[in-house]
Short mmCIF file of C-alpha atoms and ligand atoms in Angstrom, two decimals:
data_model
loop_
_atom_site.label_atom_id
_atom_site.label_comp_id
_atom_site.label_asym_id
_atom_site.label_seq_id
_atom_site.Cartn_x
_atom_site.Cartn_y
_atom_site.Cartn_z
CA UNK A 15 99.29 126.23 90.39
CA UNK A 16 99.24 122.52 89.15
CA UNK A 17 97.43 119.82 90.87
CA UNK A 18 97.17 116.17 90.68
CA UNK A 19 93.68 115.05 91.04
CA UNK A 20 93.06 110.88 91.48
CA UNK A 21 89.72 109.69 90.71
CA UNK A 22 89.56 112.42 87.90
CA UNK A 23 86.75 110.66 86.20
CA UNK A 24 84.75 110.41 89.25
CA UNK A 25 82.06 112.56 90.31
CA UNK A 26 83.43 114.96 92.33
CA UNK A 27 87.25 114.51 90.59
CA UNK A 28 85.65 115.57 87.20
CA UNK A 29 83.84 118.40 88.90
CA UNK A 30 86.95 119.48 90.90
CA UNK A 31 89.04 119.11 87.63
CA UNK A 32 86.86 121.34 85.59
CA UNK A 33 86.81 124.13 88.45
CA UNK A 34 90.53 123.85 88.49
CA UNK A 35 90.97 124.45 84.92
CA UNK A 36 88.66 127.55 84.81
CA UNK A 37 90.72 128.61 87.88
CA UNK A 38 93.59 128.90 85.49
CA UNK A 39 95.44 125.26 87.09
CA UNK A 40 97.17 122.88 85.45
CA UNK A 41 95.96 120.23 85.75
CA UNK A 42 96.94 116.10 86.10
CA UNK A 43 93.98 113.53 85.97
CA UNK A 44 94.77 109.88 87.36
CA UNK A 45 92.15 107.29 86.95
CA UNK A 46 91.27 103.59 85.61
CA UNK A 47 87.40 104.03 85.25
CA UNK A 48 86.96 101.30 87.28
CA UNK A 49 84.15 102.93 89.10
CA UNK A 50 83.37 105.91 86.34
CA UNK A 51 80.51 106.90 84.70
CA UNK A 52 79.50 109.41 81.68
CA UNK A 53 83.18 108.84 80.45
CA UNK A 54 82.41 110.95 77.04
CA UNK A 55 82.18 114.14 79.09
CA UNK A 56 85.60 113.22 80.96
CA UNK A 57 87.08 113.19 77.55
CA UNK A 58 86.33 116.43 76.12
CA UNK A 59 87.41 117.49 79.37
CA UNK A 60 90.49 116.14 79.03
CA UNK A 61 91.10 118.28 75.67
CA UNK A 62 92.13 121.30 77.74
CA UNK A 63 94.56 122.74 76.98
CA UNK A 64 96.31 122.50 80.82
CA UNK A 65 94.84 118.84 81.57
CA UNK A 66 97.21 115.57 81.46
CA UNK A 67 95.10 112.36 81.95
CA UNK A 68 97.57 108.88 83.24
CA UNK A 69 95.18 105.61 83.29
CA UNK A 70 96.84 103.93 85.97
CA UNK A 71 95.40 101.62 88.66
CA UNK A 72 96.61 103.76 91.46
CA UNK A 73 96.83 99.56 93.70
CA UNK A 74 100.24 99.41 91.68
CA UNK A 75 102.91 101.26 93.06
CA UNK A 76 105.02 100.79 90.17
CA UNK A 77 101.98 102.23 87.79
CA UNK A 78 102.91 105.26 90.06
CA UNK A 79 106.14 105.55 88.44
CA UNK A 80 105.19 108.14 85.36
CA UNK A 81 103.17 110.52 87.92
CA UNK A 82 105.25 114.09 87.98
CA UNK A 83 106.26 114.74 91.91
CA UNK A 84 106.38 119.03 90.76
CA UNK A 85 102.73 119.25 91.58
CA UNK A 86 101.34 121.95 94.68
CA UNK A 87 98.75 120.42 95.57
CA UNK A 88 97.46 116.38 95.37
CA UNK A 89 93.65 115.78 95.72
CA UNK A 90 93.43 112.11 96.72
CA UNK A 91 89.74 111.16 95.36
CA UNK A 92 90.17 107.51 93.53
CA UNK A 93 88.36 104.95 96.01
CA UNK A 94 85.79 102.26 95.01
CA UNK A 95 82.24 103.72 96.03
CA UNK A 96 78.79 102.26 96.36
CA UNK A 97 76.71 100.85 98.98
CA UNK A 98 76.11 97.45 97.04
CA UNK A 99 80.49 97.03 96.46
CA UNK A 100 80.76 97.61 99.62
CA UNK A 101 79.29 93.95 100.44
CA UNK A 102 79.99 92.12 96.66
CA UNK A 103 83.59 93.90 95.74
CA UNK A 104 84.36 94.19 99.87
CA UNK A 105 87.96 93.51 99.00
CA UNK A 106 88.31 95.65 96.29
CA UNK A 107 86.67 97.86 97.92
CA UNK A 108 88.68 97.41 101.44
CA UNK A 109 92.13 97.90 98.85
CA UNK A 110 91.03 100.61 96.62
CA UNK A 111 90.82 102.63 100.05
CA UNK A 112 94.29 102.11 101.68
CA UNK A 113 96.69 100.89 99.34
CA UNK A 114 96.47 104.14 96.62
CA UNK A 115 96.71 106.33 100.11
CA UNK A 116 99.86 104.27 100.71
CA UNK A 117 101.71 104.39 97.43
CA UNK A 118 100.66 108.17 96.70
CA UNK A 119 102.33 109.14 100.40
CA UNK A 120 105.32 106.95 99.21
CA UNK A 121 105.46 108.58 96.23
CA UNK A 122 104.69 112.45 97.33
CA UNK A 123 106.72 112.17 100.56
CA UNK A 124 109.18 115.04 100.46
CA UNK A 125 108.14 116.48 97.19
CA UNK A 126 109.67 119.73 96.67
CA UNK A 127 106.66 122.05 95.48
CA UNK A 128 104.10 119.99 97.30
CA UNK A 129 102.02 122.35 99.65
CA UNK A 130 98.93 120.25 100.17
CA UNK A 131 98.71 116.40 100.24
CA UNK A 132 94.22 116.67 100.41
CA UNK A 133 93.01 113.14 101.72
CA UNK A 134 89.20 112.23 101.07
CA UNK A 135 87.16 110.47 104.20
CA UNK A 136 83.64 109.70 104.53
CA UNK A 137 80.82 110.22 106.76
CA UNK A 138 80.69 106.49 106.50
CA UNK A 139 83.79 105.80 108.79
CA UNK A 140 81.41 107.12 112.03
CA UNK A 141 78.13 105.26 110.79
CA UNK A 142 78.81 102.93 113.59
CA UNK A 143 79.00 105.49 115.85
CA UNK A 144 76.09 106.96 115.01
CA UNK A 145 73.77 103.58 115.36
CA UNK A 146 75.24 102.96 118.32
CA UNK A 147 74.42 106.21 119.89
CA UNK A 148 77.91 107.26 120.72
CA UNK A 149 77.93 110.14 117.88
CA UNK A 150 75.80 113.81 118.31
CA UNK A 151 74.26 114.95 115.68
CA UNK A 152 74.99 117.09 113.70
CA UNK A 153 78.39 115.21 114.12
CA UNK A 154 81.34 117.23 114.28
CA UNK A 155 84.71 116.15 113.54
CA UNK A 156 85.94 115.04 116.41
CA UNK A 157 83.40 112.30 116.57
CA UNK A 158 84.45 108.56 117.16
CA UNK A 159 85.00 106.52 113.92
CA UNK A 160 83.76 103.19 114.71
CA UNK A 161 82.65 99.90 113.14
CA UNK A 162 80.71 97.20 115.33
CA UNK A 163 81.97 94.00 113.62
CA UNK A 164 84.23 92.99 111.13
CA UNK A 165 82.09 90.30 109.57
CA UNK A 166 79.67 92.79 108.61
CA UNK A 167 81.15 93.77 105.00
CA UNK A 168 79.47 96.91 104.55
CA UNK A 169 82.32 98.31 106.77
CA UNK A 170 84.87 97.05 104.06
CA UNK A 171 84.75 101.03 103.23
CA UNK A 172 84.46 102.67 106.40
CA UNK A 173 87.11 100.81 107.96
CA UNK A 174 89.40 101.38 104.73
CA UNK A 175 88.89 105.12 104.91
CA UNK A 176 89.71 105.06 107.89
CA UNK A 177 92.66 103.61 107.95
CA UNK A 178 94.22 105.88 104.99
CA UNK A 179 92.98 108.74 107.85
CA UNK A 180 95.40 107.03 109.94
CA UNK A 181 98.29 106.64 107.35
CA UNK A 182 97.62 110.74 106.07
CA UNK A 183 98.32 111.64 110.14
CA UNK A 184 100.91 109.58 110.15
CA UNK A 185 102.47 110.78 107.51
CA UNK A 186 102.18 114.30 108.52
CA UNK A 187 104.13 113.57 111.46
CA UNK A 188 106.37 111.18 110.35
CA UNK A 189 108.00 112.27 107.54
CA UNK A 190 106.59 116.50 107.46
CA UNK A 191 103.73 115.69 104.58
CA UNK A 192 101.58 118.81 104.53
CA UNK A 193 98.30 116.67 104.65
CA UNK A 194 94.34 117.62 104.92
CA UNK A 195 91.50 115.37 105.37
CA UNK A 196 87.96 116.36 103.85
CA UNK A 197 85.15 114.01 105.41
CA UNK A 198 82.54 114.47 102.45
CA UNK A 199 78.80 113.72 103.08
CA UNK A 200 76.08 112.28 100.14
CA UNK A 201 77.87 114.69 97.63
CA UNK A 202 75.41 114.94 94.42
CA UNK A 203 75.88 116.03 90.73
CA UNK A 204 75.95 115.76 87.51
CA UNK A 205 77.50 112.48 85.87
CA UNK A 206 76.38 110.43 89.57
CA UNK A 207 75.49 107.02 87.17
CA UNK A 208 71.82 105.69 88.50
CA UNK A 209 72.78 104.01 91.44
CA UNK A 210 72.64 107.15 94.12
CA UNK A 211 69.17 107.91 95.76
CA UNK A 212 68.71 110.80 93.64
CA UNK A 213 68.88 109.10 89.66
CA UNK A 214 67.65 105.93 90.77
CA UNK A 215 64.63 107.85 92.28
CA UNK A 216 64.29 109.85 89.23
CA UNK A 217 64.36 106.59 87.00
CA UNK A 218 62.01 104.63 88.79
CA UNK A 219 59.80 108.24 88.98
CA UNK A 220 59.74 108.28 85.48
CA UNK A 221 58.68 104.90 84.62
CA UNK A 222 55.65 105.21 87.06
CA UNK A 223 57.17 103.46 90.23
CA UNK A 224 57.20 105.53 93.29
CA UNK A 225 58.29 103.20 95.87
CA UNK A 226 60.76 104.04 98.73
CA UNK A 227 62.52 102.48 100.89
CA UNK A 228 64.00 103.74 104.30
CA UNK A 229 61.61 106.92 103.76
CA UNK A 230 61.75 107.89 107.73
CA UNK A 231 65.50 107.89 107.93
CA UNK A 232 67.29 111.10 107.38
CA UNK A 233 70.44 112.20 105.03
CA UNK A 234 71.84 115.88 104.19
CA UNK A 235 72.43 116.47 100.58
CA UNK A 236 75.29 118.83 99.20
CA UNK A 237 75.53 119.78 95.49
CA UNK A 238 78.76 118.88 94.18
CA UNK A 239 79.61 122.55 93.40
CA UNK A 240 79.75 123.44 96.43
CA UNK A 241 81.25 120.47 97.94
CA UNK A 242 84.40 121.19 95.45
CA UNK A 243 84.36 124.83 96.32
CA UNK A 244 85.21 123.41 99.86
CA UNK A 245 87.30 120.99 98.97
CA UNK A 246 89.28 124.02 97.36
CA UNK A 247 89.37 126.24 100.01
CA UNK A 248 90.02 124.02 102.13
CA UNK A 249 93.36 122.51 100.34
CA UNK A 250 94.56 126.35 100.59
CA UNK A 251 93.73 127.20 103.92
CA UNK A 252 97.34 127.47 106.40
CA UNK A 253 95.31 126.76 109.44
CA UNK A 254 93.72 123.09 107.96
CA UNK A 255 97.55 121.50 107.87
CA UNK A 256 97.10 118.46 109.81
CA UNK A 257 93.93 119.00 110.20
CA UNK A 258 90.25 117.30 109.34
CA UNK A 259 87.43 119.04 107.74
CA UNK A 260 83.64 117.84 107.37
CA UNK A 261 82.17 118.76 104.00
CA UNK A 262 78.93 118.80 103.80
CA UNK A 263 75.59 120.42 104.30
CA UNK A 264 73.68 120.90 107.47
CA UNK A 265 69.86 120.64 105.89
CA UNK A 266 69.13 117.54 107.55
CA UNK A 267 66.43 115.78 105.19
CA UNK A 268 64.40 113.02 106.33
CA UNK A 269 64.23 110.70 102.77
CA UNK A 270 61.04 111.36 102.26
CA UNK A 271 60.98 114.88 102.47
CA UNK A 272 63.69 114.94 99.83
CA UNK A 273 61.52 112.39 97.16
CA UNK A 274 58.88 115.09 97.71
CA UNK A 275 61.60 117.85 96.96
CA UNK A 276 62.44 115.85 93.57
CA UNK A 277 58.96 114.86 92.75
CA UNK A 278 57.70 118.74 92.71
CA UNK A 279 61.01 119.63 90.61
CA UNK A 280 59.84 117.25 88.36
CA UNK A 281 57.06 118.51 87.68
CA UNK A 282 54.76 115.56 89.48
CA UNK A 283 54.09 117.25 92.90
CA UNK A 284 50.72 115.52 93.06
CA UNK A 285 52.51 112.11 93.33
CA UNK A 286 51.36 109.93 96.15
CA UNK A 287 54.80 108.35 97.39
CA UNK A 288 54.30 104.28 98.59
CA UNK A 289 56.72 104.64 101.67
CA UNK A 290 58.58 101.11 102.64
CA UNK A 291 61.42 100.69 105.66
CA UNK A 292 64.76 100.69 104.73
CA UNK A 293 66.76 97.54 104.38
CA UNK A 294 68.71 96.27 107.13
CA UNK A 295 72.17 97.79 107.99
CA UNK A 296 71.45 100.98 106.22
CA UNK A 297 72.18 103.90 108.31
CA UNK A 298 69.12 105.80 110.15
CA UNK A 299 70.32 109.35 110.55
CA UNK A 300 73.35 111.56 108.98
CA UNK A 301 74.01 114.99 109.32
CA UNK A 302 77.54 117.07 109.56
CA UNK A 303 78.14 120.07 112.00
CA UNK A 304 79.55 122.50 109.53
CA UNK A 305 80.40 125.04 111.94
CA UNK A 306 84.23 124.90 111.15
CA UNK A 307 84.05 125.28 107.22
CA UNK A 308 81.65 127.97 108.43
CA UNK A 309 83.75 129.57 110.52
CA UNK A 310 86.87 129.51 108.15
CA UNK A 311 85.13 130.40 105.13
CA UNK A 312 82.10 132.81 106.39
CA UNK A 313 81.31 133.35 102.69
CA UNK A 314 81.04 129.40 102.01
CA UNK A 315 77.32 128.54 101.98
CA UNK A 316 76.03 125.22 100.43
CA UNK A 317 72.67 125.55 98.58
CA UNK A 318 69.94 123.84 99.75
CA UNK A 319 68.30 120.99 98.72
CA UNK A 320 65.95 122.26 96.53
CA UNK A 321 68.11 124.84 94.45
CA UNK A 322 70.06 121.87 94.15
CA UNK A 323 68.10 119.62 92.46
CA UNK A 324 66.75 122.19 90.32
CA UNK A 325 70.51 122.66 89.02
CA UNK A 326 70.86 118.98 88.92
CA UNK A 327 67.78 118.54 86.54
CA UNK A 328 68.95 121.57 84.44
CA UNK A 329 72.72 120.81 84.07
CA UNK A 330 72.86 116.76 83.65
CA UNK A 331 72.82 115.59 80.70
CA UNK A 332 72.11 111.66 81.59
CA UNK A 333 68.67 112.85 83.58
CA UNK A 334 67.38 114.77 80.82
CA UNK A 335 67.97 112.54 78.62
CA UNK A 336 65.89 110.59 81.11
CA UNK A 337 63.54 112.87 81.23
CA UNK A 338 63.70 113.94 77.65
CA UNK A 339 62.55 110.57 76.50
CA UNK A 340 59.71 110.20 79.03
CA UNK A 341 56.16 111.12 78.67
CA UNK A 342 56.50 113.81 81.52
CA UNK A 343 58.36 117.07 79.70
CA UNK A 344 55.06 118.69 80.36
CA UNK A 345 56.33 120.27 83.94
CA UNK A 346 59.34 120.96 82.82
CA UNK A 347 61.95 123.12 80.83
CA UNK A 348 63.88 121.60 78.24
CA UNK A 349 65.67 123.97 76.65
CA UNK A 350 69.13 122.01 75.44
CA UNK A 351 72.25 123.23 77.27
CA UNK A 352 74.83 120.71 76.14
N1 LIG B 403 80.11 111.20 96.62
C1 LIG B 403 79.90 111.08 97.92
O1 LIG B 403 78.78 111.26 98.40
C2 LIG B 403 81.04 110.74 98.85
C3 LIG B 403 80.79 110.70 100.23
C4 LIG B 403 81.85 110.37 101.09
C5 LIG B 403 83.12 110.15 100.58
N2 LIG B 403 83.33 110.18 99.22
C6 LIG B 403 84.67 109.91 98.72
O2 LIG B 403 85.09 111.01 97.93
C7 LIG B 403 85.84 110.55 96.79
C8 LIG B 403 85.17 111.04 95.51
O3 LIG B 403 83.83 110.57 95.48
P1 LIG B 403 83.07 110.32 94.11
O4 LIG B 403 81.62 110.33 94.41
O5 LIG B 403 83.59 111.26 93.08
O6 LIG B 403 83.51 108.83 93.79
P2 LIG B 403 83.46 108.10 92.36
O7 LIG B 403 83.23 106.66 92.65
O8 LIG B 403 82.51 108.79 91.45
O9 LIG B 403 84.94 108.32 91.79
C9 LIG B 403 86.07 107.63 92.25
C10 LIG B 403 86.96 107.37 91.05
O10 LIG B 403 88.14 106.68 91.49
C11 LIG B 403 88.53 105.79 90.47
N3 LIG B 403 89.39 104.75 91.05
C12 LIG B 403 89.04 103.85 92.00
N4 LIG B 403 90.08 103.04 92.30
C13 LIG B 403 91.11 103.44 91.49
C14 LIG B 403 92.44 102.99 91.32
N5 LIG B 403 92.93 101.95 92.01
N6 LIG B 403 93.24 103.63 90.42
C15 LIG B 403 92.77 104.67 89.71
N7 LIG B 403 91.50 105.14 89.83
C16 LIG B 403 90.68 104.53 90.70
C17 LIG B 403 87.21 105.25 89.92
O11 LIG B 403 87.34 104.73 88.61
C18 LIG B 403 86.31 106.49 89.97
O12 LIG B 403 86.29 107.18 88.73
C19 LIG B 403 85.87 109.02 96.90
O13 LIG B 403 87.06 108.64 97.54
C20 LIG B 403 84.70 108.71 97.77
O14 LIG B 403 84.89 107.48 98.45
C21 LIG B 403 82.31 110.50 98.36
#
């Protein structure tokens, strides 16, 4: 099987590359690292044997030009990310979301081998929804994808995945494409930078600050692993053509419950946490219904939070360096992996 995989250098595109290639795929990378971290790691990726990296800026439809169309299956991942882009980069942002979706249907439409076109949402395209009381929770997938105001930047991603939702539908009826759309939820790894809740905790843990904010609203966590297992399955699965997926995990977490899950992994369980509200226009609950990736895949089962953060702390490298170089080893087992 070959796939293309865009956003390759990503966090979930690197992990979803490396389970491809122990899979026995071939593989095609796309990215421009505008949004990458940990790029060393990418790299000796890249040295497999079956892996083809193109640094293209995916906005450029004629950058598109030396992709290979003989590919099974495409995994659509490349999108500008982050909460604070959303409002500085919001037309980046807004771009990197819909245009890429555009060119790659242009590109893939009618491609001979091509068996899955996989699109990547976000829970973030029904955020509205969900502060405005019109989504259940868990949320399923039918749920309405809303945003309250278009002066309000942080929706510069929402309403940009959203859109390329639109465009993937479209193009499965329009012109035949064989298209999937995975709605991931607060996916967490190895290689996440330190701007996600969980390494930006862990920094400030480590330097003796244990302040945090929006501690009463509530998230679910999946480990990356699993997330790409899903994302997987899911891009083989007959009876998901046309159709949209949630991928995520069902442990709903209030924030502070999770800092004390990370504290105690850490080794600093005894930690008094100095709780503050979240910042305005951050999202109070979140929370998939699973029930359908349950239901395809009875032996798909995300770990929970805890068994996740205790694979987090052992596998990446970037936090144990972290946690290497701080004064708190005591707690913890160091033994070098990488
Ligand atoms: N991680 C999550 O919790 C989460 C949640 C919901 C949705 N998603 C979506 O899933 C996908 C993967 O998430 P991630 O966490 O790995 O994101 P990421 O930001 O780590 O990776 C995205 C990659 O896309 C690349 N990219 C962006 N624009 C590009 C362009 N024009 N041309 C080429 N490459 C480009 C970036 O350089 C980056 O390496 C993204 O589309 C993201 O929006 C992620």
């Amino acid at each position: 099987m070959r796939a293309l995989v865009t956003g390759s250098a990503g966090v979930v595109g690197f992990h979803l590359c490396k389970h491809l290639l122990e899979a026995d795929w071939e593989v095609i990378g796309v990215d421009n690292f505008v949004n990458s971290s940990a790029i060393d790691q990418y790299w000796a990726m890249a040295e497999h044997r079956n892996f083809t990296h193109f640094s293209i800026d995916l906005n450029d439809a004629k950058q598109l030009e030396v992709l290979p169309t003989d590919v099974d299956v495409v995994f659509h991942l490349a999108a500008i990310n982050g909460t604070q882009n959303f409002y500085d980069k919001a037309l980046d942002v807004a771009r990197s979301c819909t245009i890429p979706t555009l060119n790659l249907i242009d590109k893939f439409t009618g491609a001979p081998n091509l068996s899955r076109f996989v699109f990547t949402g976000t829970s973030e395209s029904y955020a509205c929804s969900v502060e405005l009381g019109l989504a259940a929770i868990p949320t399923p997938e039918d749920v309405l994808l809303s945003i309250d105001n278009p002066k309000n930047l942080r929706w510069s991603y929402a309403a940009g995945k959203t859109m390329s939702e639109l465009f993937v539908l479209s193009a499965a009826k329009q012109c035949g494409m064989p298209t999937t759309i995975l709605r991931y939820h607060n996916t967490y790894g190895p290689r996440m930078g330190d701007k996600h809740f969980i390494p930006d905790f862990v920094g400030r843990a480590l330097r003796g600050q244990f302040e945090l904010y929006g501690y009463d609203q509530t998230r679910s966590f999946i480990y990356v692993e699993d997330a790409v297992d899903l994302t997987v399955r899911a891009a083989l699965a007959p009876n998901l053509l046309g159709d949209i997926l949630n991928v995520g995990s069902e442990e709903e977490l209030e924030i502070q419950k999770a800092a004390r899950i990370i504290l105690e992994e850490l080794g600093m369980g005894e930690q008094e946490i100095e709780c503050h509200p979240a910042p305005p226009g951050s999202v109070s609950r979140r929370c998939p219904d699973v029930s359908k990736a349950r239901r395809l895949f009875p032996d798909w089962s995300p770990r929970d939070f805890r068994a996740g953060v205790k694979q987090l702390v052992h596998d990446d490298l970037f936090l144990r360096q972290k946690l290497e170089g701080s004064s708190l080893e005591a707690g913890l087992e160091l033994e070098c992996q990488h």
